[in-house]
Amino acid sequence: MKVLIVEDEAALRASLLDYLRHGGYVCESAETYRLAHEKIKLYQYDCVLVDLTLPDGAGLDLVRTLKADKSVAGVLIISARGALDDKVQALELGADDYLQKPFHLAELNARLRAVMRRRQFQGQPHLSFRDLTVFPDQALVLVKEQPVTLTRKEYDLLLFFLANPSRVLTKEAIAEHIWGDAADMADSFDFIYTHLKNLRKKLQELGADNYIRTIYGLGYKLEPA
Amino acid sequence: MKLLTTTNRYHLALVTALFVLGTAALYYGLQRALAHEVDEQLGLHRTFLAERVQRTQALPPILTPNEFSISPAPRAEGYGDTLLLDPAEGTQVPFRQVTFRVQVQGRPYWLTVRKSLIETADVLQVVLTVMLPVMALLFVSLVLLNRWLSRWLWAPFQHTLAALRRYQLQQPQTLALPPTRIDEFSELNQAVTQLTERVAADYRALQEFTENAAHETQTPLAIMQAQLEQLMQLPELPAAAARPVQELYRGTLRLSRLHQALTLLSKIENRQFTDARPVRLDELLADKLEQLQDFAEAKQLQPELVVAAPLTVAMHPALADSLVSNLLQNAIKHNRHGGSLRVSLTAEALEIANTGPALSGDPMQLLGRFRKHNAASDSPGLGLSIAQQICAHYGYQLHYAYRAAQQLHILRVQF
């Protein structure tokens, strides 16, 4: 899968490239509007990550160009402005999602995968990981062909892990993914622990043991083997 | 009080004072002139009678006893005033008289000539008859003049006033006021134009500053957060480093959350959320309660949502979201274990009642910034202050009440 990252901050661009390449994407980057415009005109991408404020142009114009060219690429906006009008405008222009800076890399990755899933529906009807198979359009989870009944939050949690396999997911990133703004309320980490415990137990009962490992002091990680 | 009413009052007072003074002056002046004339006539009459008596050496006949009398006994000589009965009118009438002595065949006689004075009342009547209409005419014309002045001369002022009333900071444009011939108004218009130019420039500068500050701060925060997350992915990260990295990471998150809240507050204050859409409040409340279910369950709360009727309000969706979640989070966060949480929505108000310990200090201070119940808490304590700002933005009233008997805190948003 080919992703173009349009971001002018070198350090952030490097982190994004690194994280997404690790996740199995083929990534290219552009640091200016001109360069990004050239690339989207020349090449075909599956998804384009666009920062709204670029030194030589507006990121929204790139979205307009993509839509005018009837590109099949998914569009994910990242912006520091956070102005809610920008968000509304971006989504109305046809962007698939909008993420405000600063964001968790794991969250970005999960959103990116969701965009891809929606875009390439026929190609990837299900996610597979070791003995796990998930059909996101039916919210169906199978362990060794056996269906598992998960609560809404356990399911969200599992999908978040599946989007970021073998990466350490911080409790903060998980909390924000599940509860959004309410994540900074006290004891949200305890709830993660409870939901995770239940999820692990349900997977374990069907023989999927030790999938999610606790990384002491940092968070949790979905182990590939 | 209207300027016109005030000036009319002063005009009326002035006209009344002038009228009283003028009437008095006219009255006394007239009376003096008349008295002088009568004295002159009496003098002529005396000269004529004295000559005639001297010539004929006989007393003249008395034709009208009121106006002429003869007395052999001595009388005070010279001019004087007296009152005599007027047989025609049957009242006492003032007379002016002059008495003088004549010699007829060697014997002295005192002759008195009198002349009736015009009655005071008559003079007063004449004066008032003339003055009153003059005064009324003067006053009516003053009022009409003022009305005309206020309509035509003050028109530029009214225009400026209306333009200022319509002026909105959210769409700061310079007021274009038409030129006027009156110096004072054109100075006023100039001052207003300059003021609105400055206001518009300041507003744009502030807006740009907020936006730039937000951008410039969030970008380094995003870099910090991304790099720290990358750092945490390293398998070779020493266990001793994990904790400091974790603390750094949490600090970064707190800073960015605080920054987002403050940016939101200043954007609401700058009225940058003008785009209102219909929002179903009842659905929003149900969604948010479901999202917060974990937090409610942890405190063994059974949230109760009572909706009288589905309610749609016109709000910016993000602000509606923020208002509802801040109020609900507050009600859960400060609730006690096994307490109650009741949310009721009617067409007039949204009321959120939760149990909790009594507050120390002024309850309205709760809505101030950085007010925390528990100083050690991670959240910056901006939630209620954001809710308050959103209410103020839409002209809603946010009230707080505490029922000590049930230990119930009630926050009420009056639409």
XYZ file of C-alpha atoms in Angstrom:
640
model
C 0.000 0.000 0.000
C 1.373 3.341 -1.056
C 1.049 6.392 1.139
C 2.127 9.979 0.524
C 2.935 12.034 3.599
C 2.680 15.794 3.101
C 4.184 17.438 6.160
C 6.617 20.346 6.391
C 8.045 19.630 9.858
C 11.099 17.432 9.294
C 11.037 15.720 12.693
C 7.370 14.842 12.480
C 7.739 13.695 8.885
C 10.554 11.375 9.928
C 8.496 9.876 12.756
C 5.517 9.342 10.471
C 7.656 7.727 7.776
C 9.318 5.491 10.299
C 6.104 4.404 12.024
C 4.155 3.772 8.823
C 7.027 1.959 7.070
C 7.254 -0.285 10.087
C 3.535 -0.935 9.655
C 4.160 -2.301 6.163
C 3.293 0.729 4.027
C 5.325 2.000 1.124
C 5.778 5.625 2.022
C 6.831 8.728 0.191
C 6.970 12.201 1.565
C 6.715 15.780 0.380
C 7.605 18.804 2.479
C 6.143 21.530 0.288
C 2.874 22.147 -1.478
C 4.633 22.330 -4.847
C 6.336 18.976 -4.396
C 3.162 17.326 -3.112
C 1.162 18.702 -6.015
C 3.711 17.340 -8.458
C 3.626 13.900 -6.832
C -0.132 13.517 -6.747
C -0.262 14.551 -10.398
C 2.436 12.042 -11.400
C 1.789 9.007 -9.220
C -1.096 6.991 -7.879
C -1.381 6.624 -4.083
C -3.708 4.593 -1.915
C -3.790 7.255 0.730
C -2.523 10.800 1.145
C -1.778 12.323 4.557
C -2.089 16.100 4.273
C -0.954 18.756 6.702
C -3.197 21.804 6.233
C -0.558 24.477 6.786
C 2.311 24.238 4.347
C 4.906 26.955 3.761
C 3.926 27.542 0.134
C 0.257 26.684 -0.026
C -2.893 25.398 1.619
C -3.298 21.686 2.194
C -7.002 22.009 1.399
C -6.058 22.858 -2.193
C -4.338 19.481 -2.457
C -7.609 17.838 -1.362
C -9.408 19.858 -4.036
C -6.888 18.764 -6.666
C -7.253 15.100 -5.700
C -11.022 15.296 -5.849
C -10.950 17.193 -9.152
C -8.744 14.449 -10.610
C -11.241 11.851 -9.330
C -8.395 10.155 -7.485
C -9.200 6.929 -5.642
C -6.737 7.799 -2.876
C -8.042 8.128 0.649
C -7.371 11.494 2.237
C -6.469 11.954 5.885
C -5.989 15.531 7.114
C -3.609 16.334 9.957
C -3.667 19.865 11.244
C -2.364 21.878 14.138
C -4.988 24.531 13.686
C -7.731 22.435 15.145
C -10.168 25.074 13.994
C -13.385 23.145 13.829
C -14.439 24.989 10.724
C -11.373 23.606 8.972
C -12.480 20.142 9.948
C -15.991 20.608 8.617
C -14.642 22.129 5.426
C -12.093 19.366 4.918
C -14.708 16.644 5.357
C -17.101 18.461 3.055
C -14.385 18.647 0.403
C -14.193 14.887 0.521
C -11.383 14.157 2.992
C -11.964 10.818 4.718
C -10.837 11.792 8.190
C -9.357 14.621 10.181
C -6.851 14.343 12.974
C -5.730 17.185 15.145
C -2.080 17.639 16.118
C -0.676 16.406 18.374
C -1.900 12.868 17.831
C -0.829 9.386 18.830
C 0.989 7.589 16.032
C -1.039 4.482 16.837
C -4.248 6.485 16.458
C -3.114 7.850 13.121
C -2.285 4.340 11.989
C -5.680 3.017 13.083
C -7.478 5.823 11.246
C -5.351 5.247 8.178
C -6.279 1.557 8.165
C -9.930 2.399 8.589
C -9.737 4.743 5.612
C -8.072 2.024 3.542
C -10.633 -0.546 4.599
C -13.462 1.707 3.519
C -11.721 2.537 0.230
C -10.648 -0.965 -0.775
C -13.604 -2.820 0.490
C -13.558 -5.619 -2.075
C -9.825 -6.256 -1.773
C -9.658 -6.628 1.994
C -12.884 -7.878 3.477
C -11.200 -9.216 6.585
C -8.207 -8.793 8.849
C -6.105 -11.783 9.837
C -3.634 -12.051 12.647
C -2.282 -15.393 13.836
C -5.411 -17.384 14.716
C -7.610 -14.288 14.652
C -9.890 -13.281 11.816
C -11.981 -10.105 11.965
C -14.675 -9.047 9.524
C -14.974 -5.363 10.303
C -18.092 -4.769 8.197
C -19.990 -7.344 10.269
C -18.110 -6.698 13.519
C -17.436 -10.433 13.561
C -14.406 -11.886 15.367
C -13.273 -15.492 14.875
C -10.613 -17.348 16.825
C -9.644 -20.561 15.025
C -12.962 -20.352 13.107
C -14.886 -20.019 16.390
C -16.904 -16.795 16.841
C -16.183 -14.732 19.947
C -18.714 -12.388 21.525
C -17.067 -9.147 22.491
C -18.488 -5.995 24.028
C -18.318 -2.838 21.969
C -15.282 -1.560 23.863
C -13.436 -4.877 23.775
C -14.011 -4.973 20.027
C -12.736 -1.395 19.604
C -9.711 -2.298 21.684
C -8.979 -5.395 19.581
C -9.236 -3.466 16.309
C -6.912 -0.798 17.685
C -4.354 -3.486 18.529
C -4.782 -5.171 15.141
C -4.089 -1.880 13.391
C -0.807 -1.577 15.285
C 0.651 -5.064 15.628
C 3.972 -5.432 17.469
C 3.944 -1.776 18.502
C 3.810 -0.579 22.075
C 0.446 1.091 22.591
C 0.518 3.518 25.503
C -2.373 3.527 27.959
C -2.896 7.186 27.069
C -3.270 6.403 23.373
C -5.697 3.566 24.119
C -7.738 5.716 26.508
C -7.980 8.516 23.981
C -8.937 6.114 21.227
C -11.794 4.683 23.263
C -13.075 7.618 25.293
C -11.946 10.647 23.292
C -12.031 13.824 25.342
C -13.144 12.036 28.474
C -9.865 10.103 28.537
C -8.232 12.494 30.974
C -10.751 11.635 33.666
C -9.293 9.792 36.587
C -9.247 5.975 36.560
C -9.569 5.538 32.784
C -6.441 3.342 32.971
C -8.207 1.004 35.362
C -10.973 0.548 32.805
C -8.438 -0.290 30.115
C -7.048 -2.883 32.459
C -10.516 -4.340 33.096
C -11.499 -4.406 29.422
C -8.145 -5.914 28.468
C -8.436 -8.567 31.134
C -11.843 -9.596 29.769
C -10.614 -9.523 26.174
C -7.585 -11.667 27.011
C -9.795 -14.111 28.863
C -12.228 -14.468 25.942
C -9.371 -15.014 23.471
C -7.642 -17.429 25.827
C -10.778 -19.546 26.253
C -10.626 -20.300 22.536
C -6.926 -21.018 22.590
C -5.496 -17.661 21.580
C -3.157 -17.219 24.490
C -0.602 -14.501 25.180
C -1.583 -12.306 22.276
C -1.466 -9.066 24.230
C 1.605 -8.492 26.329
C 2.015 -5.900 29.074
C 5.101 -3.747 28.607
C 5.905 -2.651 32.119
C 5.547 1.070 32.705
C 4.712 1.859 29.103
C 1.641 0.059 27.848
C 0.591 -3.001 25.877
C 1.692 -4.741 22.724
C 0.075 -7.234 20.333
C 2.652 -10.004 19.865
C 3.068 -11.469 16.369
C 4.145 -14.869 17.655
C -34.755 61.475 29.208
C -34.661 62.567 25.624
C -32.535 65.501 24.675
C -35.580 67.148 23.116
C -37.636 66.790 26.304
C -34.811 68.237 28.339
C -34.331 71.251 26.105
C -38.080 71.764 25.956
C -38.170 71.839 29.738
C -35.567 74.567 29.874
C -37.333 76.466 27.134
C -40.622 76.229 28.990
C -39.020 77.456 32.220
C -37.400 80.369 30.398
C -40.588 81.320 28.581
C -42.583 81.207 31.838
C -40.060 83.362 33.685
C -39.942 85.855 30.832
C -43.725 85.931 30.700
C -44.060 86.683 34.412
C -41.423 89.401 34.236
C -42.816 90.869 31.017
C -46.368 90.883 32.321
C -45.320 92.603 35.552
C -43.227 95.188 33.708
C -45.997 95.878 31.217
C -48.589 96.153 33.962
C -46.643 98.598 36.090
C -45.387 100.513 33.089
C -48.918 100.930 31.729
C -50.226 101.952 35.105
C -47.523 104.564 35.521
C -48.074 105.962 32.078
C -51.817 106.185 32.690
C -51.322 107.853 36.097
C -49.000 110.368 34.548
C -51.516 111.179 31.849
C -54.305 111.619 34.435
C -52.119 113.927 36.522
C -51.453 116.055 33.463
C -55.147 116.296 32.669
C -55.976 117.144 36.300
C -53.310 119.900 36.175
C -54.863 121.392 33.026
C -58.295 121.233 34.610
C -57.001 123.031 37.743
C -55.402 125.834 35.706
C -58.599 126.258 33.722
C -60.835 126.369 36.861
C -58.482 128.696 38.759
C -58.483 131.160 35.805
C -62.263 130.984 35.494
C -62.869 131.596 39.212
C -60.428 134.502 39.069
C -62.237 135.936 36.047
C -65.875 135.456 37.135
C -65.397 135.692 40.930
C -68.021 132.908 41.216
C -67.832 129.225 42.049
C -68.358 126.938 39.028
C -71.443 124.708 39.037
C -71.070 121.098 40.187
C -72.186 118.837 37.311
C -70.778 115.475 38.398
C -70.234 115.369 42.166
C -67.695 112.508 41.866
C -65.430 114.519 39.618
C -65.754 117.946 41.178
C -66.486 119.148 44.730
C -66.209 122.412 46.613
C -65.588 122.770 50.304
C -65.469 125.916 52.436
C -63.528 123.969 55.066
C -59.771 123.575 54.536
C -58.536 120.420 52.797
C -55.085 119.045 52.195
C -53.814 120.581 48.978
C -51.987 118.798 46.171
C -52.308 115.446 44.327
C -53.704 112.330 45.970
C -55.529 109.018 45.486
C -58.955 108.183 46.804
C -61.706 105.597 46.483
C -65.246 106.576 45.734
C -68.444 104.643 45.190
C -69.289 104.363 41.527
C -73.098 104.459 41.377
C -73.123 102.821 37.959
C -71.075 99.796 38.895
C -71.884 99.846 42.633
C -68.240 99.271 43.592
C -65.427 101.324 45.014
C -63.503 102.836 42.168
C -60.049 104.456 42.433
C -59.842 108.147 41.651
C -56.938 110.535 41.227
C -57.582 113.951 42.609
C -56.021 117.372 42.966
C -57.118 119.927 45.586
C -56.391 123.597 45.414
C -57.495 126.826 47.082
C -59.321 129.711 45.372
C -60.480 133.123 46.675
C -64.061 134.099 45.808
C -65.041 137.568 47.001
C -62.389 137.400 49.660
C -63.449 134.089 51.089
C -61.318 130.967 50.625
C -62.715 127.757 49.067
C -61.038 124.408 48.464
C -61.795 122.883 45.108
C -61.133 119.212 44.349
C -61.020 117.858 40.806
C -61.063 114.052 40.352
C -60.651 111.645 37.537
C -61.563 107.990 37.595
C -58.635 105.645 37.036
C -59.069 102.624 34.811
C -59.483 99.624 37.081
C -56.363 97.497 37.797
C -58.211 94.383 36.851
C -59.058 95.825 33.489
C -55.452 96.688 32.809
C -54.329 93.215 33.912
C -56.917 91.656 31.672
C -55.731 93.618 28.712
C -52.125 92.714 29.422
C -52.844 88.999 29.851
C -55.038 88.932 26.776
C -52.095 90.135 24.781
C -49.308 88.209 26.559
C -50.806 84.753 26.969
C -51.356 84.036 23.281
C -47.911 85.431 22.549
C -46.381 83.047 25.076
C -48.378 80.051 23.830
C -47.400 80.848 20.268
C -43.766 81.156 21.278
C -43.766 77.830 23.107
C -45.600 75.893 20.433
C -43.258 77.232 17.799
C -40.276 76.251 19.980
C -41.539 72.687 20.316
C -42.204 72.462 16.604
C -38.803 73.899 15.840
C -37.143 71.382 18.123
C -39.044 68.517 16.589
C -38.045 69.653 13.164
C -34.444 70.067 14.301
C -34.345 66.618 15.835
C -35.764 65.064 12.722
C -33.632 66.805 10.154
C -30.569 68.131 11.944
C -30.117 65.056 14.141
C -30.681 62.580 11.326
C -26.926 61.917 10.858
C -26.638 61.210 14.583
C -29.502 58.709 14.472
C -27.905 57.101 11.456
C -24.562 56.735 13.262
C -26.321 55.306 16.287
C -28.155 52.714 14.198
C -24.927 51.762 12.434
C -23.173 51.290 15.782
C -26.040 49.129 17.044
C -25.754 46.855 14.041
C -21.968 46.675 14.362
C -20.718 43.154 15.063
C -17.247 42.240 16.159
C -17.407 38.883 14.378
C -17.631 40.569 11.005
C -15.408 43.505 11.729
C -15.664 45.920 8.848
C -15.177 49.656 8.923
C -18.408 51.592 9.264
C -19.059 53.712 6.195
C -20.886 56.774 7.509
C -22.270 59.363 5.064
C -20.768 62.895 5.243
C -22.719 65.559 7.129
C -22.609 69.374 7.119
C -22.670 69.649 10.904
C -19.143 69.845 12.329
C -19.953 67.998 15.576
C -21.534 65.069 13.758
C -18.814 64.808 11.186
C -16.279 64.755 14.044
C -18.312 62.036 15.755
C -18.484 60.018 12.540
C -14.761 60.428 12.044
C -14.060 59.218 15.578
C -16.437 56.261 15.145
C -14.862 55.332 11.820
C -11.369 55.453 13.312
C -12.523 53.429 16.306
C -14.065 50.696 14.166
C -10.959 50.600 11.971
C -8.819 50.065 15.059
C -11.224 47.497 16.491
C -11.320 45.559 13.231
C -7.516 45.618 12.966
C -7.071 44.542 16.589
C -9.624 41.794 16.208
C -7.938 40.418 13.108
C -4.559 40.615 14.834
C -5.896 38.801 17.885
C -7.528 36.136 15.759
C -4.349 35.606 13.761
C -2.303 35.543 16.923
C -4.516 32.902 18.529
C -4.417 30.807 15.401
C -0.660 31.167 14.984
C 0.018 30.576 18.660
C -2.079 27.423 18.517
C -0.303 26.236 15.407
C 3.175 27.110 16.611
C 2.639 25.385 19.952
C 0.840 22.293 18.711
C 3.484 21.500 16.113
C 6.397 21.097 18.556
C 4.048 19.220 20.882
C 3.177 16.874 18.029
C 6.880 16.325 17.355
C 7.589 15.639 21.043
C 4.711 13.217 21.294
C 5.616 11.358 18.104
C 9.300 11.098 19.047
C 8.477 9.865 22.539
C 6.161 7.224 21.095
C 8.935 6.177 18.753
C 11.320 6.012 21.675
C 8.940 3.732 23.535
C 8.919 1.313 20.595
C 12.628 0.590 20.966
C 13.145 -2.933 22.304
C 16.546 -1.927 23.637
C 15.073 0.894 25.745
C 16.560 0.324 29.213
C 13.995 -0.402 31.881
C 15.400 2.485 33.947
C 14.585 4.879 31.092
C 11.027 3.643 30.669
C 9.693 5.572 33.631
C 11.188 8.993 32.772
C 10.066 8.576 29.172
C 6.588 7.701 30.405
C 6.501 10.792 32.651
C 7.718 13.003 29.812
C 5.067 11.562 27.570
C 2.294 12.166 30.092
C 3.534 15.703 30.665
C 3.435 16.370 26.946
C -0.112 15.053 26.736
C -1.228 17.207 29.647
C 0.340 20.269 28.129
C -1.320 19.687 24.807
C -4.708 19.065 26.421
C -4.382 22.238 28.473
C -3.379 24.127 25.382
C -6.327 22.833 23.418
C -8.726 23.840 26.197
C -7.296 27.353 26.419
C -7.357 27.756 22.653
C -10.965 26.642 22.635
C -11.815 29.175 25.350
C -10.184 32.044 23.532
C -11.844 31.052 20.283
C -15.244 31.075 21.942
C -14.460 34.450 23.474
C -13.392 35.776 20.084
C -16.691 34.482 18.737
C -15.033 32.382 16.071
C -17.780 29.761 16.110
C -20.466 31.363 14.034
C -21.565 28.310 12.112
C -24.657 26.987 13.909
C -26.489 23.851 12.836
C -29.470 22.044 14.320
C -28.262 19.674 17.039
C -30.468 17.013 18.665
C -29.618 17.545 22.326
C -31.464 14.463 23.577
C -29.522 12.184 21.206
C -26.267 13.887 22.089
C -26.928 13.387 25.804
C -27.680 9.705 25.311
C -24.504 9.222 23.224
C -22.315 10.959 25.754
C -23.806 9.060 28.664
C -23.068 5.827 26.869
C -19.509 6.928 26.192
C -19.057 7.744 29.872
C -20.696 4.528 31.018
C -17.405 3.065 32.305
C -16.787 6.083 34.477
C -20.326 6.008 35.829
C -20.196 2.285 36.536
C -16.915 2.656 38.397
C -18.717 4.898 40.855
C -21.785 2.657 40.866
C -23.928 5.415 39.427
C -27.154 4.761 37.574
C -27.450 7.763 35.275
C -31.056 8.753 34.688
C -31.945 10.590 31.503
C -35.394 12.194 31.449
C -36.327 13.812 28.167
C -39.634 15.681 28.167
C -39.574 16.054 24.395
C -36.913 15.715 21.694
C -35.099 19.032 21.590
C -33.190 20.537 18.706
C -31.005 23.576 19.309
C -29.018 25.642 16.837
C -25.385 25.354 17.908
C -21.981 24.687 16.469
C -21.803 20.867 16.696
C -18.392 20.917 18.363
C -19.561 23.389 20.991
C -22.709 21.381 21.709
C -20.509 18.320 22.099
C -18.104 20.133 24.393
C -20.888 21.630 26.539
C -22.640 18.306 27.084
C -19.490 16.301 27.755
C -18.029 18.853 30.140
C -21.224 18.984 32.181
C -21.627 15.211 32.285
C -17.958 14.585 33.075
C -18.166 17.113 35.877
C -21.246 15.419 37.305
C -19.542 12.023 37.279
C -16.112 13.160 38.405
C -17.376 14.941 41.495
C -20.000 12.379 42.363
C -19.723 10.111 45.363
C -19.664 6.349 45.267
C -23.166 4.934 44.780
C -24.566 8.438 44.364
C -27.137 9.619 41.874
C -26.973 11.375 38.533
C -30.102 12.763 36.974
C -30.185 14.534 33.633
C -33.441 16.165 32.616
C -34.101 17.973 29.400
C -37.105 20.172 28.698
C -37.743 22.766 26.023
C -36.570 25.481 28.425
C -33.635 23.976 30.235
C -31.095 21.214 30.637
C -30.652 20.262 34.256
C -27.923 18.005 35.583
C -28.184 17.044 39.248
C -25.551 14.976 40.984
C -24.799 14.023 44.544
C -21.537 15.096 46.047
C -19.932 16.644 49.096
C -20.720 20.295 49.817
C -18.318 22.800 48.346
C -16.222 25.094 50.427
C -16.157 28.686 49.227
C -18.167 30.561 46.673
C -19.928 28.109 44.339
C -19.890 30.500 41.402
C -16.094 30.406 41.585
C -16.409 26.878 40.273
C -16.956 28.383 36.875
C -13.681 30.295 37.045
C -10.589 28.948 35.353
C -8.249 26.441 36.949
C -10.660 25.811 39.808
C -10.194 22.301 41.008
C -11.882 20.341 43.638
C -8.813 18.232 44.043
C -5.559 20.069 43.439
C -3.703 16.872 42.597
C -6.024 16.013 39.702
C -4.563 15.735 36.228
C -7.210 17.776 34.502
C -6.600 21.500 34.294
C -10.011 22.390 35.772
C -11.258 24.222 32.717
C -14.342 22.106 32.005
C -16.990 24.190 33.708
C -15.400 27.387 32.596
C -15.650 26.165 28.999
C -19.300 25.198 29.611
C -19.909 28.665 31.030
C -18.283 30.356 28.020
C -20.332 28.261 25.582
C -23.547 29.178 27.423
C -22.588 32.860 27.346
C -21.833 32.567 23.636
C -25.347 31.355 22.868
C -27.044 33.601 25.430
C -27.941 30.676 27.712
C -27.791 31.043 31.490
C -25.739 28.598 33.531
C -26.985 28.422 37.127
C -25.594 26.478 40.008
C -27.589 25.439 43.065
C -26.869 23.157 46.009
C -29.529 21.302 47.986
C -27.882 20.588 51.291
C -30.583 18.148 52.455
C -29.926 15.675 49.618
C -26.315 16.808 49.045
C -27.361 17.557 45.492
C -25.427 19.801 43.131
C -27.556 21.138 40.313
C -26.224 22.759 37.181
C -28.941 24.215 35.022
C -28.599 25.515 31.501
C -31.478 27.838 30.737
C -31.954 28.151 26.973
